[in-house]
Rosetta silent file (secondary structure, phi, psi, omega in degrees, C-alpha in Angstrom):
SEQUENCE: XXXXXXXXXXXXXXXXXXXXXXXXXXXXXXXXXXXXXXXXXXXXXXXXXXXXXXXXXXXXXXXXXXXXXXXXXXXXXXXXXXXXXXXXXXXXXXXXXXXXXXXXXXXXXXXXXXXXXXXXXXXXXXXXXXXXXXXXXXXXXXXXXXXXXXXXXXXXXXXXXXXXXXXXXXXXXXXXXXXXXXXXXXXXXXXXXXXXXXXXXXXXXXXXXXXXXXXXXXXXXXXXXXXXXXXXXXXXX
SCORE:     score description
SCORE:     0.000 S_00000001
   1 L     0.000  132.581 -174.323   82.489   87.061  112.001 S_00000001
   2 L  -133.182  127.514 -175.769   84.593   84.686  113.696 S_00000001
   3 L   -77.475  148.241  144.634   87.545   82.750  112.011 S_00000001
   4 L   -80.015  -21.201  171.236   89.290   79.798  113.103 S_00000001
   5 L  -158.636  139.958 -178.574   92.099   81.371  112.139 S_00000001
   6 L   -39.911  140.296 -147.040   93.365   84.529  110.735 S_00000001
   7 L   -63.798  -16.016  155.267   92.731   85.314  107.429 S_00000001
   8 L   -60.650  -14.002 -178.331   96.458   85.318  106.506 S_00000001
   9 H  -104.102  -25.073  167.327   97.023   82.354  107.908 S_00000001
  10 H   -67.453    6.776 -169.835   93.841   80.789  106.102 S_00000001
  11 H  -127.072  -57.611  157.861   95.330   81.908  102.787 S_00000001
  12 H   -21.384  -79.698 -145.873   98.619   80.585  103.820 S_00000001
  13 H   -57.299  -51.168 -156.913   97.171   77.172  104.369 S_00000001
  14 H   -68.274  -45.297  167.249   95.108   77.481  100.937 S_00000001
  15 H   -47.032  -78.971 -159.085   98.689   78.284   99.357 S_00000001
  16 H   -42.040  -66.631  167.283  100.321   75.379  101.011 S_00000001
  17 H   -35.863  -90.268 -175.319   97.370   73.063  100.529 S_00000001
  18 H    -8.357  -65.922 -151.034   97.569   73.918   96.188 S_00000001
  19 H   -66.407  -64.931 -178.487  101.154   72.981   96.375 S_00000001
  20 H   -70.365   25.450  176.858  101.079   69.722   97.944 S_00000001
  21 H  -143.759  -27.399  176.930   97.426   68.856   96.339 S_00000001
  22 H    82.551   25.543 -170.266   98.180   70.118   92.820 S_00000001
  23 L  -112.145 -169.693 -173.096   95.234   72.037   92.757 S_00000001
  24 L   -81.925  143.813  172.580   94.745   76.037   91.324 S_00000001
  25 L   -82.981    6.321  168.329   94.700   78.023   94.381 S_00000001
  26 L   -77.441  -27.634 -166.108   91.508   79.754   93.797 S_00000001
  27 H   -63.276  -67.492 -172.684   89.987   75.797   94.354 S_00000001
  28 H   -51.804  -37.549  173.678   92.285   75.237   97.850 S_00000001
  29 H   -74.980  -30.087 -166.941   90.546   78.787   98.923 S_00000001
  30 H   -77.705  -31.739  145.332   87.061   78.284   98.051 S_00000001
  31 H   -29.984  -77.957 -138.387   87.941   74.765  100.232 S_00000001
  32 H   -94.438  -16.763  157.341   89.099   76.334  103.300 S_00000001
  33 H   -43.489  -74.708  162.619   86.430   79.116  102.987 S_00000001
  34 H   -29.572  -44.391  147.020   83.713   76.561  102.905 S_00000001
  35 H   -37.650  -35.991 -164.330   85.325   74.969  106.072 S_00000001
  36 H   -97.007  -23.540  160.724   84.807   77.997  107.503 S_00000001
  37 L   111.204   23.927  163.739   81.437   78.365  106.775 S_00000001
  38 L   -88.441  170.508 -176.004   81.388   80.429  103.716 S_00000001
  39 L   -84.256  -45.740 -154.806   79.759   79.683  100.299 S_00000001
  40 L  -142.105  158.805  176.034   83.457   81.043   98.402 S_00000001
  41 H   -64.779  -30.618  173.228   86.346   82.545   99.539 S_00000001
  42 H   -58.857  -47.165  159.687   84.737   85.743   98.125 S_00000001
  43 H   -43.910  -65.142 -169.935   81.830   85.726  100.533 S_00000001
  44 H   -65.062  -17.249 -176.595   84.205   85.319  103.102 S_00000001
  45 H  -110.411   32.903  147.309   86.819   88.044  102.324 S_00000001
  46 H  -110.496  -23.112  164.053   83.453   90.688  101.838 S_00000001
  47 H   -78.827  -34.122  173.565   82.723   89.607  104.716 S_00000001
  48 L   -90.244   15.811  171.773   85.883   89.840  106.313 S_00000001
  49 L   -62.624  -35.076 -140.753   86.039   93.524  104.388 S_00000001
  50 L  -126.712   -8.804  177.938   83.558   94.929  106.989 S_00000001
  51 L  -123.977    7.813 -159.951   85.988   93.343  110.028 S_00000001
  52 L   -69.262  142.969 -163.665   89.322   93.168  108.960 S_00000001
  53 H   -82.593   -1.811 -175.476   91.955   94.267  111.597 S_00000001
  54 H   -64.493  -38.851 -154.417   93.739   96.589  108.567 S_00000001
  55 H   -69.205  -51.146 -162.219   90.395   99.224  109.275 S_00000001
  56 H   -44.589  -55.258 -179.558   92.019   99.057  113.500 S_00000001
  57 H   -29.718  -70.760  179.163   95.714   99.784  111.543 S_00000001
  58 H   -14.020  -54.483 -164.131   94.497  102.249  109.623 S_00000001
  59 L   -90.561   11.269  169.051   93.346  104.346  112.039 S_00000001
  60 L  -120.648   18.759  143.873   96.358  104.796  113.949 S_00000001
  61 L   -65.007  117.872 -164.469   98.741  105.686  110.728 S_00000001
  62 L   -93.176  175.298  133.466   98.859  109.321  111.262 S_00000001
  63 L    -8.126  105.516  165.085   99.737  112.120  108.434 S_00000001
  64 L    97.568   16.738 -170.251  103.418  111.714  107.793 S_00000001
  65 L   -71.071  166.769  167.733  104.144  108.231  109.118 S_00000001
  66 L  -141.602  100.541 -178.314  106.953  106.178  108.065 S_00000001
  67 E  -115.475  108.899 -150.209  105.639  102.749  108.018 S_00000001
  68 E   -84.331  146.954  157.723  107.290   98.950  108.026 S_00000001
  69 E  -129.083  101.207 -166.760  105.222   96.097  107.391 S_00000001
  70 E  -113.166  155.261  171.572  107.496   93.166  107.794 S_00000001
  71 E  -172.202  179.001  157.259  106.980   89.279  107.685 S_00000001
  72 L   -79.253 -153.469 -166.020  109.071   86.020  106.051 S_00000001
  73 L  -107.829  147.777  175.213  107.162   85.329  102.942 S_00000001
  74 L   104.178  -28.286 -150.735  104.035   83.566  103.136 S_00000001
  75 L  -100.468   -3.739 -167.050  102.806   85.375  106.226 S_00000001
  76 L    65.995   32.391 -175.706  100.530   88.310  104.678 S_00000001
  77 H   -85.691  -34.330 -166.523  102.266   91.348  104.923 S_00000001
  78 H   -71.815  -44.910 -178.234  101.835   92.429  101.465 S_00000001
  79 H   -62.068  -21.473  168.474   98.170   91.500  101.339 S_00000001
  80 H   -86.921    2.610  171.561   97.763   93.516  104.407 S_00000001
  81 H   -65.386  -41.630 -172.752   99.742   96.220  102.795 S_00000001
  82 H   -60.126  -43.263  162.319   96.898   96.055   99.946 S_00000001
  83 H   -40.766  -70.913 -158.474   94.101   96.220  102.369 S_00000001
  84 H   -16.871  -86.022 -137.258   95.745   99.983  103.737 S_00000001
  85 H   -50.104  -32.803 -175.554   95.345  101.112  100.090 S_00000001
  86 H   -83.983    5.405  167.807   92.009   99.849   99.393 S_00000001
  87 L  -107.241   -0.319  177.046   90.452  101.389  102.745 S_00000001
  88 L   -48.826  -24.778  173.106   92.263  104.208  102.157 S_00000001
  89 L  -101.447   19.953  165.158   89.442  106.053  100.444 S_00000001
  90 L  -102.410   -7.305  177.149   87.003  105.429  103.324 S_00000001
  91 L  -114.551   17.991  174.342   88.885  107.677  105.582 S_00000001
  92 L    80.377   14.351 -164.596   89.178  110.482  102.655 S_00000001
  93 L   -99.724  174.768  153.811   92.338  109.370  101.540 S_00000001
  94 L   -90.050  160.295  139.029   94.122  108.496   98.179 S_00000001
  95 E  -137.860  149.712 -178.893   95.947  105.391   97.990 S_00000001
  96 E  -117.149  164.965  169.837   98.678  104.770   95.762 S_00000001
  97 E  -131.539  140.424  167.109  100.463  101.201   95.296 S_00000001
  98 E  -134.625   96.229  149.759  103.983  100.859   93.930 S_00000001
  99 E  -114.699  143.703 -179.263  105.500   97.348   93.146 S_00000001
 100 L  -109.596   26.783  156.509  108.603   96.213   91.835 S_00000001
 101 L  -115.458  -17.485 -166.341  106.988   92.776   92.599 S_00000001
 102 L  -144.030  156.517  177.371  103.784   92.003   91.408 S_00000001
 103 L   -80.378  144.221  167.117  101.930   92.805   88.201 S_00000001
 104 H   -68.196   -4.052  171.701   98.732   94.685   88.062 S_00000001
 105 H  -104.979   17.948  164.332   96.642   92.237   87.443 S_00000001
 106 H   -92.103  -25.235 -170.099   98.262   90.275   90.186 S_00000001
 107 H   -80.648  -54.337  174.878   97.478   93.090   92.610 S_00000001
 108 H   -57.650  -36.988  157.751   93.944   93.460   91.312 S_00000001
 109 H   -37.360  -63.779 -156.429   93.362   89.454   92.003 S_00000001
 110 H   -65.601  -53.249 -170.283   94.888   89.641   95.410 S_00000001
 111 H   -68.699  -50.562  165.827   92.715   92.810   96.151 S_00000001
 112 H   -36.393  -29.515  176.139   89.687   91.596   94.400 S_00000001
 113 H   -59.931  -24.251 -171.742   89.905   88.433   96.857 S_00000001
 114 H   -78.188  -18.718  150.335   89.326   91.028   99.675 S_00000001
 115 L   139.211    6.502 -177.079   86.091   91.457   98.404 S_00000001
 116 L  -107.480  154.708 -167.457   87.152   95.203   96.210 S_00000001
 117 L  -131.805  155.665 -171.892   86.227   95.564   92.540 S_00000001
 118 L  -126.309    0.137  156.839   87.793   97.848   89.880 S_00000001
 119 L   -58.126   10.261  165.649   85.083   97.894   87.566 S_00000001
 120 L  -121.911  128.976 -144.678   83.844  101.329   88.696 S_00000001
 121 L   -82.317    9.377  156.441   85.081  104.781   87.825 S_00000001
 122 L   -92.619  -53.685  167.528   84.947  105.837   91.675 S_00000001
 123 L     1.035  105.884  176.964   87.389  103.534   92.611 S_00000001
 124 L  -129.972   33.959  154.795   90.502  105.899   92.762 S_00000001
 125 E   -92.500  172.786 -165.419   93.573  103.964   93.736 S_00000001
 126 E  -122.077  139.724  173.625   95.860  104.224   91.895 S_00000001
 127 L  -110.040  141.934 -175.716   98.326  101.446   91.016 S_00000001
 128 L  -177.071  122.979  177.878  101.819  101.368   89.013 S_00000001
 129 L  -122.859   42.140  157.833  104.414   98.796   88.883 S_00000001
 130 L   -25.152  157.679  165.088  106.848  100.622   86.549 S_00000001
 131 L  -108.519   -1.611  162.155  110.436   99.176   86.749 S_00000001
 132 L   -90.027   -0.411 -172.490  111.200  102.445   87.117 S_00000001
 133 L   -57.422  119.665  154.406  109.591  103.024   90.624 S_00000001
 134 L  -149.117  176.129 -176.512  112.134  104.613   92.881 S_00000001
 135 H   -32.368  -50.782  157.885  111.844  107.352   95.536 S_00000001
 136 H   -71.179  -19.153  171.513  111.780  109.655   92.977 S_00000001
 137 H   -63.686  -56.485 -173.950  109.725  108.132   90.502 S_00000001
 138 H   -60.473  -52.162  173.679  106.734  107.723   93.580 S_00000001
 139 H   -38.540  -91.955 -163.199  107.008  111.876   94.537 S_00000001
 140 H   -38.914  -16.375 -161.338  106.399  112.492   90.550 S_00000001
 141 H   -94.878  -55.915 -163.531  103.560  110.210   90.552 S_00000001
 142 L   -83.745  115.940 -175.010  101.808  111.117   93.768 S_00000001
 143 L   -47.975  121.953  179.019   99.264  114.243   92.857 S_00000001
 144 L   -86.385   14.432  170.586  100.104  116.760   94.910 S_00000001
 145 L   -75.374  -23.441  169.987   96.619  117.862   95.519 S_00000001
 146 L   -69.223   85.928 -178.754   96.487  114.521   97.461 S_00000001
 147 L  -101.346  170.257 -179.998   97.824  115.304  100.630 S_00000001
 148 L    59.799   23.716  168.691   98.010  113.302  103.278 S_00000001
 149 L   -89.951  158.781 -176.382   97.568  109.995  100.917 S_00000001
 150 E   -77.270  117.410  175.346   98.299  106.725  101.940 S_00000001
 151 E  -140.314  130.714  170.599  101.077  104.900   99.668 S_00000001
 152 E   -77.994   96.029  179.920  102.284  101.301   99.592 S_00000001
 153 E  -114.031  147.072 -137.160  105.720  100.831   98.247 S_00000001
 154 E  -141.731   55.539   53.985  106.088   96.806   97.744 S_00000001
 155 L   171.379 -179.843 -157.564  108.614   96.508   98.688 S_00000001
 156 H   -59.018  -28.595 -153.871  111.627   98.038  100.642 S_00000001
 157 H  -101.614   13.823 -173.438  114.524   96.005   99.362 S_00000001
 158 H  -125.371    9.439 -175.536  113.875   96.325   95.452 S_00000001
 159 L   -73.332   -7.810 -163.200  113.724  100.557   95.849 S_00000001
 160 L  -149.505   32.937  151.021  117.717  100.561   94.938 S_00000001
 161 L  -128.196   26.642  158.949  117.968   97.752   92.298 S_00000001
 162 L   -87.193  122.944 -140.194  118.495   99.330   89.403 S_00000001
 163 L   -78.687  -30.291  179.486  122.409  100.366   89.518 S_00000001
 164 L   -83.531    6.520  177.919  121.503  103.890   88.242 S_00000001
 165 L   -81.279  155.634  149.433  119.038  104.434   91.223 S_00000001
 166 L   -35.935  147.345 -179.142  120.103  106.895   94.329 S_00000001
 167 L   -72.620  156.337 -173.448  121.035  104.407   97.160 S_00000001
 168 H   -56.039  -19.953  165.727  118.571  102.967   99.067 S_00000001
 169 H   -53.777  -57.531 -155.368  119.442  105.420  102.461 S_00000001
 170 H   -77.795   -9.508  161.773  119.140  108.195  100.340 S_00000001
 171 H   -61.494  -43.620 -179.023  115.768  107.259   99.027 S_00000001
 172 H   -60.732  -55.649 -168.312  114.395  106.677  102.441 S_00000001
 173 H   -73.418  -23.919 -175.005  115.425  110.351  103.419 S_00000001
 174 H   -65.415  -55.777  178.476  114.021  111.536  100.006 S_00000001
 175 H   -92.365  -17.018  138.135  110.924  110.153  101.005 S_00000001
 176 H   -10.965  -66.492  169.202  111.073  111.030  104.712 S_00000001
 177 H   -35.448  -58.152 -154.297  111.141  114.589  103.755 S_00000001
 178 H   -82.293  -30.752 -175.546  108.736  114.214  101.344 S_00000001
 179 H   -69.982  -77.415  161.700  106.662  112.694  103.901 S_00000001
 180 H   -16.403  -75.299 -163.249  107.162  115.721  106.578 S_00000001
 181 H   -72.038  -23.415  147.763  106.144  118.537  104.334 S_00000001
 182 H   -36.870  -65.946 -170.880  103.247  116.554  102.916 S_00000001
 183 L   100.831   16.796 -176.965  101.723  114.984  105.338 S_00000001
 184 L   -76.019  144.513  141.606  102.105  111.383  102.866 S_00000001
 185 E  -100.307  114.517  159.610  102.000  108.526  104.471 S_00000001
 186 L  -152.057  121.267 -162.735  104.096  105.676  103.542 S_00000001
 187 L   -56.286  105.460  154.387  103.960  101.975  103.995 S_00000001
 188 L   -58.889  146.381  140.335  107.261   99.586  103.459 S_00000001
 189 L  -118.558  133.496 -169.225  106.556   95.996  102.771 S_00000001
 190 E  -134.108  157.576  175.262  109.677   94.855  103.780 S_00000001
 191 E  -100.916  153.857  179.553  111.238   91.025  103.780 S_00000001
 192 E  -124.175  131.092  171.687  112.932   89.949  107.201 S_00000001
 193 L     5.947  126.782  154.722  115.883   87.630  107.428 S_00000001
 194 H   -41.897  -26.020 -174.819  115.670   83.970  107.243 S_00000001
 195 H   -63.493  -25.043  176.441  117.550   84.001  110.153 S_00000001
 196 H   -48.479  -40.304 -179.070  114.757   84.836  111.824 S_00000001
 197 L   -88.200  -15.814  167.659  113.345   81.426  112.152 S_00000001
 198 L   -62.033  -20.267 -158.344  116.141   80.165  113.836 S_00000001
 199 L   -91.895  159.882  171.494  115.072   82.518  117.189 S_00000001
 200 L  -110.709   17.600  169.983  112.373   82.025  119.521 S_00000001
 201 L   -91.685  148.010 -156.812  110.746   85.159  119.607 S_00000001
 202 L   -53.836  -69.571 -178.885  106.956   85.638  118.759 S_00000001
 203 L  -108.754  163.410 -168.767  107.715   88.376  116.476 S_00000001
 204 L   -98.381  163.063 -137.838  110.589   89.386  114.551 S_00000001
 205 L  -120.287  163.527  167.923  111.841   92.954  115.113 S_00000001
 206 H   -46.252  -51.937 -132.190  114.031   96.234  112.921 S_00000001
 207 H   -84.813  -18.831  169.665  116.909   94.222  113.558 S_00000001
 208 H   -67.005  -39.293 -169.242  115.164   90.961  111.035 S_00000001
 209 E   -68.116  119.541  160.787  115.070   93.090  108.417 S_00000001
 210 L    -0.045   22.584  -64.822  116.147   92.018  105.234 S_00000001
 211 L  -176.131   50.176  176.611  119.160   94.762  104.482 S_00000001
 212 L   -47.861  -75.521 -153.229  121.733   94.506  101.730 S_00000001
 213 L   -93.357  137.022  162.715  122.516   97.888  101.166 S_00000001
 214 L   -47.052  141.139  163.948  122.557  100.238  104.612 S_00000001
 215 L  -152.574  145.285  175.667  119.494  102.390  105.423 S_00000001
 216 L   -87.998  109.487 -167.523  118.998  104.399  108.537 S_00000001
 217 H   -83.773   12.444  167.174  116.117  102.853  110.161 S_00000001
 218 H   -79.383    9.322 -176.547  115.438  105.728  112.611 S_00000001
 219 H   -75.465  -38.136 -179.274  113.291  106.819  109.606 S_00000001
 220 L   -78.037  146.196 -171.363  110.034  104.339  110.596 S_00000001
 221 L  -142.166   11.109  161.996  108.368  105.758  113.381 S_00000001
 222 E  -156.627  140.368  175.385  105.684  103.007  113.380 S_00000001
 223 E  -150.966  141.907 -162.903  106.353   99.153  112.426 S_00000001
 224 E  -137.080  106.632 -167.681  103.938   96.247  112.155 S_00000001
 225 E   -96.224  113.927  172.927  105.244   92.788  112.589 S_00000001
 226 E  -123.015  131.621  165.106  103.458   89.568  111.184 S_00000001
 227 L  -178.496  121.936 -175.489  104.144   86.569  111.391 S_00000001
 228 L    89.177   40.674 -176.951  101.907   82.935  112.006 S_00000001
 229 L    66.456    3.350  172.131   98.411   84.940  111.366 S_00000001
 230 L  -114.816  168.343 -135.809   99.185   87.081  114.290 S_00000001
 231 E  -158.776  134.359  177.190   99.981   90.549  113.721 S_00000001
 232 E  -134.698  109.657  170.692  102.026   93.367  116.442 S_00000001
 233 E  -114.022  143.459 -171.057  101.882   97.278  115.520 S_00000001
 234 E  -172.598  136.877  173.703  103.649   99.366  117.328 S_00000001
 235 L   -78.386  159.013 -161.228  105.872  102.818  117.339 S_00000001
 236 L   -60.185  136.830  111.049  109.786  102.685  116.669 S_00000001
 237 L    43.672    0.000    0.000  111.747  103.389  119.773 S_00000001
């Protein structure tokens, strides 16, 4: 299957397109699908389910990674966070999701667009947008018979904002740890600076990231950069 352009950036445009057209943004996708030479945007993201560059990601997140997925907004890092977890059980895995951004039936849209359905009792990710998610909350959550599952926490910069949480540093090393003796993998969606756009480099970098509160960022040992439908993975440093 060949795009004109990646599918993050066609789902940009379909965003973009709503706003300035006034239409529902299921309409502006089923548009720019059709351009493309699909019957629906669904046909096209089951189709692009069997080619999606998330499967290539995938396979190089080892056992124990500590992994950024950065972008401005608009750019698809979360939805390609969402992908991980839903191929996550084709490679034997669990996947868990944790956001302290989106609802579950916002998550279940966005993932249903990719062409996965939650009507069936095989399905097993697992999903939880608590307002209670912090470092410790995701350890209690995650089964420990699952080892080596894949988990999406959505995102980095909302893990420490509840005043009574452990700071966000000490969260990171909580799950760092937790990550080591497991064998857990788990995936930051993180936001990166505004600042960002001022610069002329293709992609933005650790140094972009988004970063009220200190965190020691020698913890990621693999980061994945998006940003204008094109997409750079690569280990820390």
């Amino acid at each position: 299957m060949k795009l004109s352009s990646p599918i993050y950036k066609l789902k940009r445009q379909a965003k973009l397109n709503a706003r300035s057209k006034g239409l529902k943004l299921n309409e502006t996708l089923d548009q720019i699908a059709i351009s493309e030479g699909f019957r629906s945007w669904g046909h096209l993201s089951s189709c692009y389910s069997k080619s999606t560059p998330a499967i290539e990601l995938l396979s190089k997140i080892l056992p124990g990674d500590m992994v950024i997925i950065a972008a401005r907004p608009g750019h698809g890092k979360t939805l390609l966070a969402l992908e991980l977890a839903t191929l996550s059980e084709t490679i034997g895995k669990m996947g868990y999701i944790f956001s302290l951004d989106y609802n579950v039936n916002e998550i279940k849209t966005a993932i249903s667009n990719l062409g996965v359905q939650f009507n069936t009792p095989a399905h097993s990710l697992k999903i939880d947008t608590s307002d209670e998610i912090c470092a410790e909350h995701i350890i209690n959550r995650i089964n420990p018979t699952h080892r080596n599952s894949i988990v999406i926490i959505d995102y980095l910069q909302l893990l420490d904002q509840k005043r009574d949480n452990s700071t966000l540093d000490t969260q990171i090393l909580m799950l760092k740890r937790y990550a080591d003796k497991t064998g857990t993998a788990f995936i930051f969606v993180s936001q990166i600076d505004r600042r960002f756009e001022l610069k002329t480099e293709k992609f933005p970098s650790l140094e972009d990231l988004r970063l009220p509160n200190p965190v020691d960022t020698s913890c990621f040992n693999k980061l994945c950069f998006l940003h204008d439908g094109d997409i750079q993975f690569k280990s820390a440093a």
